[in-house]
């Protein structure tokens, strides 16, 4: 019996190039949190490079746990794990409230360790929610994942910094557009292996085209060390403060919710639907990876949704490809110079490729919704309201500005709020006293709800 495509081992060159493509797709997302938190603390350039390399190293270890798995740990799906952006706000809040900034990272690391261990214990209970994720819910959440990621691509397309003079310039947007066109042309007019690595080739071509415009910066390569190792507890032994632990536990719940949605999405894309056992194993990998990450000076880890788009677009479903990507991340963490090669890719070039990647996720969600019986009015309402709730943080970023900071960690995640709304509405409309409603056909707002018959005309006539 042939192996499932998820368990397929590809030729070495194909494994390496497609694995590197996964790293290129998620690199910016991994390095952004340490750069933001490190800048808030006031780390030197050397320490900031060390912190970034540590996060790359721990992302690789977490990816190994998720793709290869040990015991009951790891979904064994083509998942890339890395630093979750949901933790940035509470981590910077910890930095702001810490008098001695040298204590900030040890406090953060202590909180992440506790939250990770608690999440590991809770994983099998959290996974039992799988029965509340039918296609109407998963399709909505997958669509929201894609929609929520698209603004990231649009931001990359404008440039690396909103305060820069060239942010949103014609040059930056043009480079993004050129990269997008290159990827589309390669996908349309090539076949086989070249077609599958179209995004990686687009990133290389876009980077080369950007050189004459002065956008490509090779400085990180020149300044980087050849070898470096993330010494355990480099910034000091972990410290445990209740407030920091509580805030990171909230982030862990958000992360587990998003990871569950991501696993359901990827399971559909690779044709190996994620069941309760798979989700529990995947959540164990996320939480254990998060608990171990601070040992090597990294932050909380979670599945990266943007790589789901890469799997959907390339149709390469092998988890071993992503494991190779995890190997590249580990090597980058051990070799800062290698890590800096990916940093050479200009942000606008990443943005052009991101439009394809993240749009593919949204398209996968729409494909799932096709199977969600949208000819029933209850399902239409579930999708309509859940999408609206999930899009709020994108369309109106300050909508929840008056809420407490801890509440905003959840509310500002459109994926989490949309997921909660979809699950709750599905319970109300399709489970709690909803049997008689399941037979109702959809009633469109612009159409009559009932047929006008001759007898009804007679009744209505004066």
PDB file of C-alpha atoms in Angstrom, residues 169-396:
ATOM      1  CA  UNK A 169       6.412  54.199  -2.460  1.00  0.00           C
ATOM      2  CA  UNK A 170       5.878  53.330  -6.104  1.00  0.00           C
ATOM      3  CA  UNK A 171       9.213  51.467  -6.050  1.00  0.00           C
ATOM      4  CA  UNK A 172       8.199  49.221  -3.149  1.00  0.00           C
ATOM      5  CA  UNK A 173       4.742  48.524  -4.524  1.00  0.00           C
ATOM      6  CA  UNK A 174       6.230  47.924  -7.956  1.00  0.00           C
ATOM      7  CA  UNK A 175       8.671  45.344  -6.597  1.00  0.00           C
ATOM      8  CA  UNK A 176       5.797  43.591  -4.822  1.00  0.00           C
ATOM      9  CA  UNK A 177       3.763  43.596  -8.033  1.00  0.00           C
ATOM     10  CA  UNK A 178       6.697  42.277 -10.088  1.00  0.00           C
ATOM     11  CA  UNK A 179       7.257  39.440  -7.614  1.00  0.00           C
ATOM     12  CA  UNK A 180       3.565  38.582  -7.699  1.00  0.00           C
ATOM     13  CA  UNK A 181       3.583  38.536 -11.515  1.00  0.00           C
ATOM     14  CA  UNK A 182       6.697  36.335 -11.597  1.00  0.00           C
ATOM     15  CA  UNK A 183       5.060  33.802  -9.259  1.00  0.00           C
ATOM     16  CA  UNK A 184       1.856  33.821 -11.333  1.00  0.00           C
ATOM     17  CA  UNK A 185       3.750  33.421 -14.620  1.00  0.00           C
ATOM     18  CA  UNK A 186       5.758  30.513 -13.226  1.00  0.00           C
ATOM     19  CA  UNK A 187       2.605  28.863 -11.926  1.00  0.00           C
ATOM     20  CA  UNK A 188       0.848  29.343 -15.262  1.00  0.00           C
ATOM     21  CA  UNK A 189       3.550  28.455 -17.787  1.00  0.00           C
ATOM     22  CA  UNK A 190       5.803  25.939 -16.019  1.00  0.00           C
ATOM     23  CA  UNK A 191       5.255  22.370 -14.958  1.00  0.00           C
ATOM     24  CA  UNK A 192       6.432  19.876 -12.366  1.00  0.00           C
ATOM     25  CA  UNK A 193       9.151  20.831  -9.910  1.00  0.00           C
ATOM     26  CA  UNK A 194       9.654  24.401 -11.180  1.00  0.00           C
ATOM     27  CA  UNK A 195       5.948  25.062 -10.780  1.00  0.00           C
ATOM     28  CA  UNK A 196       6.013  23.770  -7.207  1.00  0.00           C
ATOM     29  CA  UNK A 197       8.858  26.064  -6.124  1.00  0.00           C
ATOM     30  CA  UNK A 198       7.430  29.095  -7.939  1.00  0.00           C
ATOM     31  CA  UNK A 199       7.282  31.114  -4.707  1.00  0.00           C
ATOM     32  CA  UNK A 200      10.956  30.475  -3.875  1.00  0.00           C
ATOM     33  CA  UNK A 201      11.999  31.355  -7.433  1.00  0.00           C
ATOM     34  CA  UNK A 202       9.831  34.477  -7.248  1.00  0.00           C
ATOM     35  CA  UNK A 203      11.561  35.549  -4.029  1.00  0.00           C
ATOM     36  CA  UNK A 204      15.019  35.024  -5.572  1.00  0.00           C
ATOM     37  CA  UNK A 205      14.087  36.875  -8.779  1.00  0.00           C
ATOM     38  CA  UNK A 206      12.422  39.711  -6.855  1.00  0.00           C
ATOM     39  CA  UNK A 207      15.487  40.110  -4.638  1.00  0.00           C
ATOM     40  CA  UNK A 208      17.808  40.320  -7.662  1.00  0.00           C
ATOM     41  CA  UNK A 209      15.539  42.835  -9.400  1.00  0.00           C
ATOM     42  CA  UNK A 210      15.488  44.951  -6.222  1.00  0.00           C
ATOM     43  CA  UNK A 211      19.295  45.361  -6.126  1.00  0.00           C
ATOM     44  CA  UNK A 212      19.505  48.282  -8.611  1.00  0.00           C
ATOM     45  CA  UNK A 213      16.821  50.125  -6.631  1.00  0.00           C
ATOM     46  CA  UNK A 214      18.916  50.036  -3.463  1.00  0.00           C
ATOM     47  CA  UNK A 215      16.268  48.107  -1.542  1.00  0.00           C
ATOM     48  CA  UNK A 216      18.303  44.924  -1.063  1.00  0.00           C
ATOM     49  CA  UNK A 217      20.580  45.224   1.980  1.00  0.00           C
ATOM     50  CA  UNK A 218      23.508  42.792   2.231  1.00  0.00           C
ATOM     51  CA  UNK A 219      24.692  44.382   5.473  1.00  0.00           C
ATOM     52  CA  UNK A 220      23.232  41.643   7.714  1.00  0.00           C
ATOM     53  CA  UNK A 221      25.378  39.026   5.925  1.00  0.00           C
ATOM     54  CA  UNK A 222      28.590  41.038   6.304  1.00  0.00           C
ATOM     55  CA  UNK A 223      28.000  41.725   9.999  1.00  0.00           C
ATOM     56  CA  UNK A 224      26.849  38.230  11.017  1.00  0.00           C
ATOM     57  CA  UNK A 225      29.016  35.654  12.802  1.00  0.00           C
ATOM     58  CA  UNK A 226      29.599  32.302  11.133  1.00  0.00           C
ATOM     59  CA  UNK A 227      28.864  30.198  14.215  1.00  0.00           C
ATOM     60  CA  UNK A 228      26.783  30.896  17.304  1.00  0.00           C
ATOM     61  CA  UNK A 229      24.865  28.815  19.833  1.00  0.00           C
ATOM     62  CA  UNK A 230      21.876  29.949  21.926  1.00  0.00           C
ATOM     63  CA  UNK A 231      23.390  29.305  25.369  1.00  0.00           C
ATOM     64  CA  UNK A 232      20.681  28.099  27.784  1.00  0.00           C
ATOM     65  CA  UNK A 233      19.270  30.914  29.923  1.00  0.00           C
ATOM     66  CA  UNK A 234      21.684  33.397  28.362  1.00  0.00           C
ATOM     67  CA  UNK A 235      19.678  36.347  29.739  1.00  0.00           C
ATOM     68  CA  UNK A 236      19.391  34.904  33.256  1.00  0.00           C
ATOM     69  CA  UNK A 237      17.447  32.262  35.162  1.00  0.00           C
ATOM     70  CA  UNK A 238      13.646  32.387  34.660  1.00  0.00           C
ATOM     71  CA  UNK A 239      11.616  34.410  37.144  1.00  0.00           C
ATOM     72  CA  UNK A 240       8.005  33.650  37.986  1.00  0.00           C
ATOM     73  CA  UNK A 241       5.558  36.519  38.479  1.00  0.00           C
ATOM     74  CA  UNK A 242       1.825  35.853  38.781  1.00  0.00           C
ATOM     75  CA  UNK A 243       0.651  38.730  36.558  1.00  0.00           C
ATOM     76  CA  UNK A 244       3.012  37.778  33.740  1.00  0.00           C
ATOM     77  CA  UNK A 245       2.059  34.102  34.043  1.00  0.00           C
ATOM     78  CA  UNK A 246      -1.673  34.899  33.845  1.00  0.00           C
ATOM     79  CA  UNK A 247      -1.218  37.066  30.750  1.00  0.00           C
ATOM     80  CA  UNK A 248       0.828  34.374  28.993  1.00  0.00           C
ATOM     81  CA  UNK A 249      -1.772  31.738  29.925  1.00  0.00           C
ATOM     82  CA  UNK A 250      -4.344  33.855  28.090  1.00  0.00           C
ATOM     83  CA  UNK A 251      -1.998  33.956  25.103  1.00  0.00           C
ATOM     84  CA  UNK A 252      -1.647  30.168  25.334  1.00  0.00           C
ATOM     85  CA  UNK A 253      -5.439  29.731  25.120  1.00  0.00           C
ATOM     86  CA  UNK A 254      -5.511  32.013  22.064  1.00  0.00           C
ATOM     87  CA  UNK A 255      -2.596  30.108  20.527  1.00  0.00           C
ATOM     88  CA  UNK A 256      -4.242  26.722  21.140  1.00  0.00           C
ATOM     89  CA  UNK A 257      -7.492  27.978  19.587  1.00  0.00           C
ATOM     90  CA  UNK A 258      -5.687  29.192  16.471  1.00  0.00           C
ATOM     91  CA  UNK A 259      -3.588  26.012  16.275  1.00  0.00           C
ATOM     92  CA  UNK A 260      -6.738  23.890  16.436  1.00  0.00           C
ATOM     93  CA  UNK A 261      -8.211  25.884  13.563  1.00  0.00           C
ATOM     94  CA  UNK A 262      -4.928  25.603  11.640  1.00  0.00           C
ATOM     95  CA  UNK A 263      -4.791  21.831  12.100  1.00  0.00           C
ATOM     96  CA  UNK A 264      -8.369  21.476  10.885  1.00  0.00           C
ATOM     97  CA  UNK A 265      -7.539  23.654   7.886  1.00  0.00           C
ATOM     98  CA  UNK A 266      -4.369  21.777   6.986  1.00  0.00           C
ATOM     99  CA  UNK A 267      -6.073  18.412   7.516  1.00  0.00           C
ATOM    100  CA  UNK A 268      -8.623  19.347   4.872  1.00  0.00           C
ATOM    101  CA  UNK A 269      -5.964  20.624   2.463  1.00  0.00           C
ATOM    102  CA  UNK A 270      -3.770  17.498   2.679  1.00  0.00           C
ATOM    103  CA  UNK A 271      -6.750  15.127   2.670  1.00  0.00           C
ATOM    104  CA  UNK A 272      -6.023  13.759   6.134  1.00  0.00           C
ATOM    105  CA  UNK A 273      -8.737  15.325   8.319  1.00  0.00           C
ATOM    106  CA  UNK A 274      -7.498  16.141  11.814  1.00  0.00           C
ATOM    107  CA  UNK A 275      -9.401  14.107  14.397  1.00  0.00           C
ATOM    108  CA  UNK A 276      -9.418  14.520  18.169  1.00  0.00           C
ATOM    109  CA  UNK A 277      -6.276  12.391  18.590  1.00  0.00           C
ATOM    110  CA  UNK A 278      -4.352  14.377  15.975  1.00  0.00           C
ATOM    111  CA  UNK A 279      -5.353  17.720  17.479  1.00  0.00           C
ATOM    112  CA  UNK A 280      -4.374  16.589  20.993  1.00  0.00           C
ATOM    113  CA  UNK A 281      -0.968  15.460  19.695  1.00  0.00           C
ATOM    114  CA  UNK A 282      -0.519  18.712  17.772  1.00  0.00           C
ATOM    115  CA  UNK A 283      -1.399  20.829  20.794  1.00  0.00           C
ATOM    116  CA  UNK A 284       1.055  18.831  22.907  1.00  0.00           C
ATOM    117  CA  UNK A 285       3.782  19.685  20.380  1.00  0.00           C
ATOM    118  CA  UNK A 286       2.840  23.381  20.462  1.00  0.00           C
ATOM    119  CA  UNK A 287       2.758  23.573  24.246  1.00  0.00           C
ATOM    120  CA  UNK A 288       5.851  21.431  24.890  1.00  0.00           C
ATOM    121  CA  UNK A 289       7.750  23.413  22.275  1.00  0.00           C
ATOM    122  CA  UNK A 290       6.671  26.590  24.068  1.00  0.00           C
ATOM    123  CA  UNK A 291       7.764  25.245  27.464  1.00  0.00           C
ATOM    124  CA  UNK A 292      11.204  24.234  26.134  1.00  0.00           C
ATOM    125  CA  UNK A 293      11.730  27.359  24.025  1.00  0.00           C
ATOM    126  CA  UNK A 294      12.714  29.716  26.906  1.00  0.00           C
ATOM    127  CA  UNK A 295      15.487  27.316  27.916  1.00  0.00           C
ATOM    128  CA  UNK A 296      17.239  28.365  24.697  1.00  0.00           C
ATOM    129  CA  UNK A 297      16.029  32.002  24.989  1.00  0.00           C
ATOM    130  CA  UNK A 298      13.013  31.680  22.683  1.00  0.00           C
ATOM    131  CA  UNK A 299       9.362  32.682  23.058  1.00  0.00           C
ATOM    132  CA  UNK A 300       6.012  30.876  22.880  1.00  0.00           C
ATOM    133  CA  UNK A 301       5.619  28.752  19.744  1.00  0.00           C
ATOM    134  CA  UNK A 302       2.570  28.095  17.590  1.00  0.00           C
ATOM    135  CA  UNK A 303       1.674  26.714  14.154  1.00  0.00           C
ATOM    136  CA  UNK A 304       2.222  29.198  11.330  1.00  0.00           C
ATOM    137  CA  UNK A 305      -0.898  29.752   9.260  1.00  0.00           C
ATOM    138  CA  UNK A 306       0.954  31.341   6.330  1.00  0.00           C
ATOM    139  CA  UNK A 307       2.641  28.026   5.505  1.00  0.00           C
ATOM    140  CA  UNK A 308      -0.768  26.404   5.080  1.00  0.00           C
ATOM    141  CA  UNK A 309      -1.148  28.590   1.998  1.00  0.00           C
ATOM    142  CA  UNK A 310       2.138  27.276   0.632  1.00  0.00           C
ATOM    143  CA  UNK A 311       0.967  23.678   1.061  1.00  0.00           C
ATOM    144  CA  UNK A 312      -2.357  24.518  -0.602  1.00  0.00           C
ATOM    145  CA  UNK A 313      -0.676  26.192  -3.560  1.00  0.00           C
ATOM    146  CA  UNK A 314       2.222  23.798  -4.225  1.00  0.00           C
ATOM    147  CA  UNK A 315       0.223  20.614  -3.490  1.00  0.00           C
ATOM    148  CA  UNK A 316       3.368  19.228  -1.791  1.00  0.00           C
ATOM    149  CA  UNK A 317       1.898  17.633   1.316  1.00  0.00           C
ATOM    150  CA  UNK A 318       4.906  15.781   2.740  1.00  0.00           C
ATOM    151  CA  UNK A 319       5.585  16.480   6.417  1.00  0.00           C
ATOM    152  CA  UNK A 320       9.217  15.573   5.811  1.00  0.00           C
ATOM    153  CA  UNK A 321       9.584  18.613   3.548  1.00  0.00           C
ATOM    154  CA  UNK A 322       8.546  20.815   6.443  1.00  0.00           C
ATOM    155  CA  UNK A 323      10.840  18.865   8.784  1.00  0.00           C
ATOM    156  CA  UNK A 324      13.700  19.771   6.426  1.00  0.00           C
ATOM    157  CA  UNK A 325      12.546  23.381   6.773  1.00  0.00           C
ATOM    158  CA  UNK A 326      12.818  22.904  10.538  1.00  0.00           C
ATOM    159  CA  UNK A 327      16.387  21.709   9.975  1.00  0.00           C
ATOM    160  CA  UNK A 328      17.173  24.915   8.100  1.00  0.00           C
ATOM    161  CA  UNK A 329      15.746  26.926  11.018  1.00  0.00           C
ATOM    162  CA  UNK A 330      17.994  25.070  13.487  1.00  0.00           C
ATOM    163  CA  UNK A 331      21.023  25.689  11.258  1.00  0.00           C
ATOM    164  CA  UNK A 332      20.135  29.367  11.016  1.00  0.00           C
ATOM    165  CA  UNK A 333      19.955  29.523  14.786  1.00  0.00           C
ATOM    166  CA  UNK A 334      23.431  27.966  14.971  1.00  0.00           C
ATOM    167  CA  UNK A 335      24.825  30.001  12.064  1.00  0.00           C
ATOM    168  CA  UNK A 336      23.788  33.672  12.185  1.00  0.00           C
ATOM    169  CA  UNK A 337      25.351  34.262   8.761  1.00  0.00           C
ATOM    170  CA  UNK A 338      23.020  31.675   7.207  1.00  0.00           C
ATOM    171  CA  UNK A 339      20.051  33.269   8.959  1.00  0.00           C
ATOM    172  CA  UNK A 340      20.994  36.634   7.527  1.00  0.00           C
ATOM    173  CA  UNK A 341      20.709  35.321   3.938  1.00  0.00           C
ATOM    174  CA  UNK A 342      16.938  35.131   4.272  1.00  0.00           C
ATOM    175  CA  UNK A 343      16.972  38.598   5.828  1.00  0.00           C
ATOM    176  CA  UNK A 344      18.393  39.907   2.548  1.00  0.00           C
ATOM    177  CA  UNK A 345      15.007  39.390   0.821  1.00  0.00           C
ATOM    178  CA  UNK A 346      13.381  42.851   0.741  1.00  0.00           C
ATOM    179  CA  UNK A 347      10.075  43.185   2.555  1.00  0.00           C
ATOM    180  CA  UNK A 348       8.173  44.328  -0.604  1.00  0.00           C
ATOM    181  CA  UNK A 349       9.315  41.137  -2.371  1.00  0.00           C
ATOM    182  CA  UNK A 350       7.965  39.080   0.535  1.00  0.00           C
ATOM    183  CA  UNK A 351       4.720  41.035   0.277  1.00  0.00           C
ATOM    184  CA  UNK A 352       4.227  40.152  -3.389  1.00  0.00           C
ATOM    185  CA  UNK A 353       4.661  36.449  -2.659  1.00  0.00           C
ATOM    186  CA  UNK A 354       2.502  36.746   0.460  1.00  0.00           C
ATOM    187  CA  UNK A 355      -0.520  37.815  -1.579  1.00  0.00           C
ATOM    188  CA  UNK A 356      -0.473  34.435  -3.324  1.00  0.00           C
ATOM    189  CA  UNK A 357       0.248  32.436  -0.180  1.00  0.00           C
ATOM    190  CA  UNK A 358      -2.328  34.019   2.097  1.00  0.00           C
ATOM    191  CA  UNK A 359      -4.958  34.323  -0.605  1.00  0.00           C
ATOM    192  CA  UNK A 360      -4.619  30.578  -1.166  1.00  0.00           C
ATOM    193  CA  UNK A 361      -5.595  29.980   2.470  1.00  0.00           C
ATOM    194  CA  UNK A 362      -8.781  32.030   2.069  1.00  0.00           C
ATOM    195  CA  UNK A 363      -9.572  30.175  -1.142  1.00  0.00           C
ATOM    196  CA  UNK A 364      -9.188  26.851   0.696  1.00  0.00           C
ATOM    197  CA  UNK A 365     -11.699  28.071   3.253  1.00  0.00           C
ATOM    198  CA  UNK A 366     -14.186  28.887   0.521  1.00  0.00           C
ATOM    199  CA  UNK A 367     -13.712  25.394  -0.908  1.00  0.00           C
ATOM    200  CA  UNK A 368     -14.575  23.950   2.512  1.00  0.00           C
ATOM    201  CA  UNK A 369     -17.656  26.173   2.778  1.00  0.00           C
ATOM    202  CA  UNK A 370     -18.921  24.691  -0.486  1.00  0.00           C
ATOM    203  CA  UNK A 371     -19.472  21.471   1.481  1.00  0.00           C
ATOM    204  CA  UNK A 372     -21.188  23.279   4.354  1.00  0.00           C
ATOM    205  CA  UNK A 373     -24.808  23.073   3.139  1.00  0.00           C
ATOM    206  CA  UNK A 374     -25.198  26.799   2.543  1.00  0.00           C
ATOM    207  CA  UNK A 375     -28.647  26.122   1.140  1.00  0.00           C
ATOM    208  CA  UNK A 376     -29.781  26.135   4.787  1.00  0.00           C
ATOM    209  CA  UNK A 377     -30.515  29.525   6.326  1.00  0.00           C
ATOM    210  CA  UNK A 378     -28.946  28.651   9.691  1.00  0.00           C
ATOM    211  CA  UNK A 379     -25.571  27.938   8.076  1.00  0.00           C
ATOM    212  CA  UNK A 380     -25.696  31.148   6.052  1.00  0.00           C
ATOM    213  CA  UNK A 381     -26.236  33.110   9.268  1.00  0.00           C
ATOM    214  CA  UNK A 382     -23.370  31.302  10.999  1.00  0.00           C
ATOM    215  CA  UNK A 383     -20.971  32.164   8.172  1.00  0.00           C
ATOM    216  CA  UNK A 384     -22.228  35.735   7.783  1.00  0.00           C
ATOM    217  CA  UNK A 385     -21.988  36.741  11.440  1.00  0.00           C
ATOM    218  CA  UNK A 386     -18.759  34.842  12.160  1.00  0.00           C
ATOM    219  CA  UNK A 387     -16.974  36.417   9.203  1.00  0.00           C
ATOM    220  CA  UNK A 388     -18.196  39.850  10.282  1.00  0.00           C
ATOM    221  CA  UNK A 389     -16.966  39.322  13.856  1.00  0.00           C
ATOM    222  CA  UNK A 390     -13.619  37.980  12.644  1.00  0.00           C
ATOM    223  CA  UNK A 391     -13.033  40.871  10.247  1.00  0.00           C
ATOM    224  CA  UNK A 392     -13.608  43.545  12.929  1.00  0.00           C
ATOM    225  CA  UNK A 393      -9.930  43.725  14.027  1.00  0.00           C
ATOM    226  CA  UNK A 394      -8.903  44.086  10.378  1.00  0.00           C
ATOM    227  CA  UNK A 395     -11.513  46.620   9.266  1.00  0.00           C
ATOM    228  CA  UNK A 396     -11.587  48.599  12.542  1.00  0.00           C
TER     229      UNK A 396
END
